[in-house]
Amino acid sequence: MINHSKARAYTNIALIKYWGKRDESLILPMNSSLSMTLDRYFTETEVSVDPILSNDQILIDQNTIDVISHHNLVRFLNLIREMSGNPYFAKVESINRVPTAAGFASSASGYAALALAASSAYGLKLTPKELSILARRGSGSASRSIFGGFVLWHRGQLINGEDSYSESLIDEVYEWPIEVISAVVSTDKKSISSRMGMKQTVETSPLYKGWLESVDSDIMRAIHAIKAKDFTSLGEVVEHNALKMHATMMSAWPSVIYFTSGTLEIINLVQRMRQEGIEAYFTIDAGPNVKILCQKSDTGKVKNALIQLSAVQSVEICSLGKGASLIE
Ligand code: PMV
């Protein structure tokens, strides 16, 4: 008998970043992080466990994938086979509705959707916490995409990673008109993967200790600001946290620099807009594209200013999105 399951999960943007692993193979982070799940970009994945198959068949956006990605996905499915005691291979079909042109990575939504669809197709009944631990084994940020709204990923202390999971702080039905504008300056594949960038930073950056020492208080401040709906306080800590992360990686050797001149132009614009009274704050992941946090009443103004910059190729607007769910 073939067992099917299909799931959808959305991308998330870290407000307080995860940067650095304490265990590369279990994907255990050096620090806790805080994110916002977004409502526009998602991955849908269907898993069919079929006793007839002699190996895993994986299609992403209807295409076969490169050897390394295939190997990583098979390793992830092996984990689920081990947990379920079901040895059969599976057909995996995944569609990413995360356009490269929107400036988001699809690994968070991808592994969150796969964790849910595959665990269900293999007959596992996991709690959201267990699902988040499983998704983390595919990609760290995927552990957060299991939940909607504002999400906290606990670093955890245990060496087996059982206490390194995400949880919902406040779900997506929160009366707070906050939006994220994604401003894309490049759609090229990044030259340094986040895995390599993190490793280089942890091993060589003299500032890494300072980064680690300051993250927990950034998280506390961000949680407090979210609960109090204090946009200024949230924006300030978000922007400062992103700059600290980039400063820390820039001080690694060899240095890890994701900024381009376009990134800097947007940073300057956002800071200038604030001086003119428009409250907007930026955050930047492991790439040159910029996400701008603003209140809905200002989104139009911020968007118009962004598209005036020649470096900006496109802008997309998102708000709070839902957690991963089974569909059909
Ligand atoms: O989970 P990964 O390997 O895609 O790493 C994510 C790293 C950042 O996007 C820079 C920060 C974060 O917390 O999402």
XYZ file of C-alpha atoms and ligand atoms in Angstrom:
342
model
C 0.000 0.000 0.000
C 1.231 3.477 -0.847
C 1.015 6.105 1.922
C 0.707 9.706 0.736
C 0.914 12.976 2.628
C 1.200 16.525 1.417
C 2.216 19.578 3.451
C 2.731 23.295 3.021
C 5.168 25.476 4.980
C 6.024 29.165 4.678
C 9.368 30.978 4.738
C 10.440 32.947 7.789
C 12.691 35.930 8.375
C 14.898 36.003 11.458
C 14.452 39.175 13.508
C 17.196 38.065 15.890
C 19.580 35.896 13.904
C 20.998 32.411 14.211
C 24.679 32.493 13.319
C 27.006 29.641 14.243
C 26.618 25.958 15.011
C 27.789 24.109 18.095
C 27.169 20.777 16.335
C 27.440 20.641 12.545
C 25.841 17.276 12.074
C 22.836 17.681 14.390
C 22.533 21.351 13.357
C 22.621 22.711 16.889
C 22.959 26.490 17.092
C 25.329 28.480 19.267
C 22.542 30.960 20.015
C 18.767 31.151 20.221
C 16.940 33.118 17.529
C 13.605 34.769 16.902
C 11.682 34.949 13.636
C 8.549 36.021 11.908
C 6.850 33.509 9.613
C 5.752 35.193 6.385
C 2.519 34.814 4.477
C 3.484 34.893 0.824
C 6.156 32.354 0.043
C 5.830 28.658 0.684
C 6.845 25.155 -0.328
C 4.386 22.342 -0.943
C 5.735 18.833 -0.689
C 4.074 15.518 -1.344
C 5.613 12.300 -0.047
C 4.463 8.851 -1.164
C 5.982 5.900 0.660
C 5.892 3.019 -1.791
C 7.066 -0.582 -1.076
C 7.709 -1.083 -4.813
C 10.448 1.589 -5.030
C 14.107 0.517 -4.961
C 15.389 4.010 -4.051
C 14.113 7.485 -3.170
C 12.849 9.507 -6.112
C 13.065 13.240 -5.531
C 11.766 15.988 -7.776
C 11.984 19.658 -6.900
C 9.981 21.981 -9.117
C 9.511 18.971 -11.413
C 13.240 18.498 -11.924
C 15.766 16.006 -10.609
C 18.323 17.594 -8.299
C 22.110 17.719 -7.969
C 23.984 14.915 -6.205
C 24.701 16.837 -2.991
C 21.107 17.992 -2.478
C 19.903 14.461 -3.247
C 22.325 13.011 -0.704
C 21.174 15.499 1.976
C 17.511 14.755 1.344
C 18.036 10.973 1.400
C 19.901 11.349 4.689
C 16.942 13.287 6.046
C 14.491 10.596 4.865
C 16.731 7.948 6.476
C 16.216 9.695 9.813
C 12.459 9.401 9.403
C 12.728 5.765 8.328
C 14.759 5.053 11.449
C 12.250 6.854 13.693
C 9.246 5.098 12.152
C 10.704 1.632 11.653
C 9.254 1.759 8.131
C 12.082 0.860 5.712
C 10.411 1.671 2.384
C 11.604 4.286 -0.059
C 9.569 7.306 -1.040
C 8.713 9.533 -3.951
C 9.090 13.178 -2.971
C 7.655 15.954 -5.129
C 8.258 19.464 -3.950
C 7.115 22.738 -5.454
C 8.718 25.945 -4.216
C 6.559 29.005 -4.377
C 9.558 30.983 -3.210
C 10.771 32.796 -6.312
C 14.518 33.473 -6.309
C 13.483 36.941 -7.404
C 11.758 37.482 -4.041
C 15.081 37.268 -2.227
C 14.211 34.473 0.186
C 15.925 31.111 0.577
C 13.661 28.088 0.244
C 15.494 25.818 2.685
C 13.384 26.829 5.721
C 10.011 26.284 4.044
C 11.396 23.293 2.138
C 12.606 21.283 5.115
C 9.613 22.274 7.257
C 7.187 21.011 4.567
C 9.245 17.858 4.038
C 9.455 17.106 7.774
C 5.682 17.323 8.095
C 4.750 15.470 4.882
C 7.343 12.711 5.294
C 6.743 12.099 9.009
C 3.030 11.798 8.294
C 3.494 9.525 5.249
C 5.757 7.271 7.339
C 3.035 7.053 9.979
C 4.758 9.100 12.686
C 2.531 11.220 14.890
C 4.871 13.973 16.014
C 4.055 16.863 18.306
C 4.856 20.355 16.929
C 7.942 20.390 19.157
C 9.140 17.042 17.774
C 8.448 18.215 14.224
C 10.495 21.327 14.832
C 13.413 19.197 16.080
C 13.117 17.026 12.977
C 12.944 20.006 10.564
C 16.036 21.457 12.294
C 18.010 18.404 11.149
C 17.426 19.507 7.536
C 18.133 23.215 7.961
C 18.347 25.215 11.174
C 15.913 27.935 10.175
C 13.370 25.253 9.102
C 12.738 24.472 12.763
C 11.077 27.913 13.003
C 8.882 27.504 9.895
C 6.840 24.782 11.636
C 5.081 27.608 13.494
C 3.229 30.724 12.373
C 3.519 34.275 13.679
C 6.473 35.133 15.909
C 8.641 32.137 16.710
C 11.446 31.506 19.190
C 14.059 28.800 18.492
C 15.701 27.732 21.737
C 19.387 27.066 21.464
C 19.159 24.222 23.972
C 21.945 22.755 26.092
C 21.795 18.997 25.514
C 24.304 17.342 23.215
C 21.607 15.228 21.580
C 19.663 18.355 20.557
C 16.390 17.291 22.169
C 15.986 20.712 23.768
C 16.852 22.688 20.635
C 13.424 23.366 19.154
C 11.184 26.249 18.192
C 7.929 27.378 19.703
C 5.267 29.885 18.845
C 5.496 33.095 20.858
C 2.457 34.763 19.324
C 0.548 33.272 16.416
C -0.234 34.940 13.120
C -3.622 36.216 14.268
C -2.074 39.186 16.047
C -3.590 42.629 15.703
C -0.416 44.448 14.771
C -0.078 45.891 11.251
C 3.580 45.138 10.738
C 4.949 44.304 7.294
C 8.207 43.156 5.745
C 9.341 44.522 2.404
C 11.868 42.383 0.588
C 14.173 44.518 -1.572
C 16.140 42.439 -4.045
C 19.480 43.667 -5.361
C 20.769 40.335 -6.646
C 19.396 36.903 -7.469
C 22.832 35.291 -7.970
C 23.673 32.227 -5.926
C 25.663 33.387 -2.904
C 29.391 32.856 -3.065
C 29.687 31.546 0.528
C 27.015 29.189 1.872
C 25.608 30.045 5.291
C 27.055 26.736 6.549
C 30.602 27.780 5.516
C 30.112 31.382 6.599
C 29.021 30.280 10.069
C 31.911 27.853 10.440
C 34.485 30.451 9.384
C 32.965 33.003 11.772
C 32.818 30.683 14.790
C 36.393 29.522 14.221
C 38.116 32.797 13.459
C 36.137 35.921 14.329
C 37.524 37.769 17.375
C 34.087 39.388 17.712
C 32.155 36.118 17.915
C 32.259 36.047 21.706
C 30.675 39.509 21.812
C 27.978 38.387 19.385
C 27.085 35.421 21.598
C 27.074 37.519 24.744
C 24.615 40.006 23.295
C 22.039 37.771 21.574
C 20.005 36.762 24.616
C 19.372 40.337 25.660
C 18.385 41.187 22.047
C 15.868 38.343 22.165
C 14.449 39.549 25.490
C 14.111 43.066 24.149
C 12.463 41.860 20.931
C 9.974 39.650 22.800
C 9.105 42.499 25.098
C 8.631 44.863 22.138
C 6.428 42.374 20.259
C 4.218 41.798 23.282
C 3.970 45.525 23.987
C 3.450 46.268 20.236
C 6.329 48.713 20.532
C 7.430 49.021 16.909
C 10.316 51.424 17.566
C 11.889 49.165 20.131
C 11.482 46.089 17.915
C 12.879 47.843 14.842
C 15.910 49.156 16.711
C 16.890 45.806 18.146
C 16.269 44.000 14.834
C 18.476 46.377 12.849
C 21.190 46.410 15.469
C 21.195 42.606 15.716
C 21.584 42.198 11.934
C 24.454 44.693 11.842
C 26.177 42.904 14.723
C 25.893 39.580 12.921
C 27.381 41.026 9.735
C 30.135 42.862 11.602
C 31.032 39.580 13.309
C 31.241 37.653 10.047
C 33.149 40.436 8.311
C 35.786 40.119 11.028
C 36.292 36.404 10.326
C 39.360 35.366 8.346
C 38.898 34.772 5.475
C 36.211 37.416 5.829
C 32.567 36.675 5.102
C 31.023 39.635 3.309
C 27.540 39.405 1.834
C 26.931 43.140 1.393
C 27.164 44.700 -2.048
C 26.984 48.369 -2.976
C 23.223 47.886 -3.483
C 22.883 46.596 0.083
C 24.618 49.721 1.388
C 22.436 52.000 -0.710
C 19.334 50.494 0.901
C 20.836 50.757 4.388
C 21.516 54.446 3.759
C 18.038 55.031 2.393
C 16.314 53.356 5.364
C 18.375 55.344 7.869
C 17.690 58.565 5.957
C 13.950 57.854 5.875
C 13.985 57.492 9.648
C 15.583 60.907 10.006
C 12.699 62.215 7.924
C 10.195 60.636 10.276
C 9.295 57.409 8.425
C 9.821 54.510 10.757
C 11.494 51.680 8.880
C 14.252 49.294 9.963
C 16.259 46.780 7.958
C 17.529 43.269 8.467
C 19.828 41.234 6.214
C 20.470 37.481 6.082
C 23.405 35.660 4.518
C 23.131 37.480 1.198
C 23.003 40.990 -0.278
C 19.215 41.432 -0.275
C 17.547 43.566 2.369
C 14.279 43.090 4.258
C 12.664 46.239 5.613
C 10.343 46.160 8.579
C 7.665 48.838 8.655
C 4.152 49.561 9.796
C 1.414 49.113 7.231
C 0.633 52.839 7.134
C 4.200 53.488 5.909
C 4.630 50.538 3.526
C 3.596 52.498 0.415
C 6.046 55.326 1.134
C 8.911 52.960 1.879
C 8.212 50.892 -1.223
C 8.125 54.002 -3.431
C 11.447 55.189 -2.056
C 13.022 51.752 -2.588
C 12.000 51.422 -6.201
C 13.654 54.775 -6.983
C 17.038 53.163 -6.304
C 18.604 51.792 -9.473
C 20.161 48.929 -7.472
C 16.756 47.589 -6.453
C 15.484 44.985 -8.917
C 12.176 44.205 -7.222
C 10.236 44.664 -3.998
C 7.711 42.312 -2.420
C 5.536 42.887 0.632
C 4.742 40.225 3.240
C 3.041 40.097 6.596
C 2.608 37.477 9.320
C 2.040 33.963 8.014
C 0.845 30.593 9.235
C 2.678 27.543 10.445
C 3.167 24.333 8.472
C 0.086 22.223 7.824
C -1.024 19.079 6.041
C -3.119 19.778 2.968
C -5.689 17.839 0.880
O 19.205 27.744 8.436
P 20.195 28.265 7.482
O 21.334 27.351 7.255
O 19.541 28.698 6.191
O 20.862 29.599 8.110
C 20.146 30.776 8.333
C 21.058 31.913 8.644
C 20.436 33.284 8.631
O 19.422 33.377 7.659
C 21.513 34.316 8.292
C 19.884 33.681 9.997
C 18.593 33.038 10.436
O 18.418 32.960 11.650
O 17.749 32.686 9.585
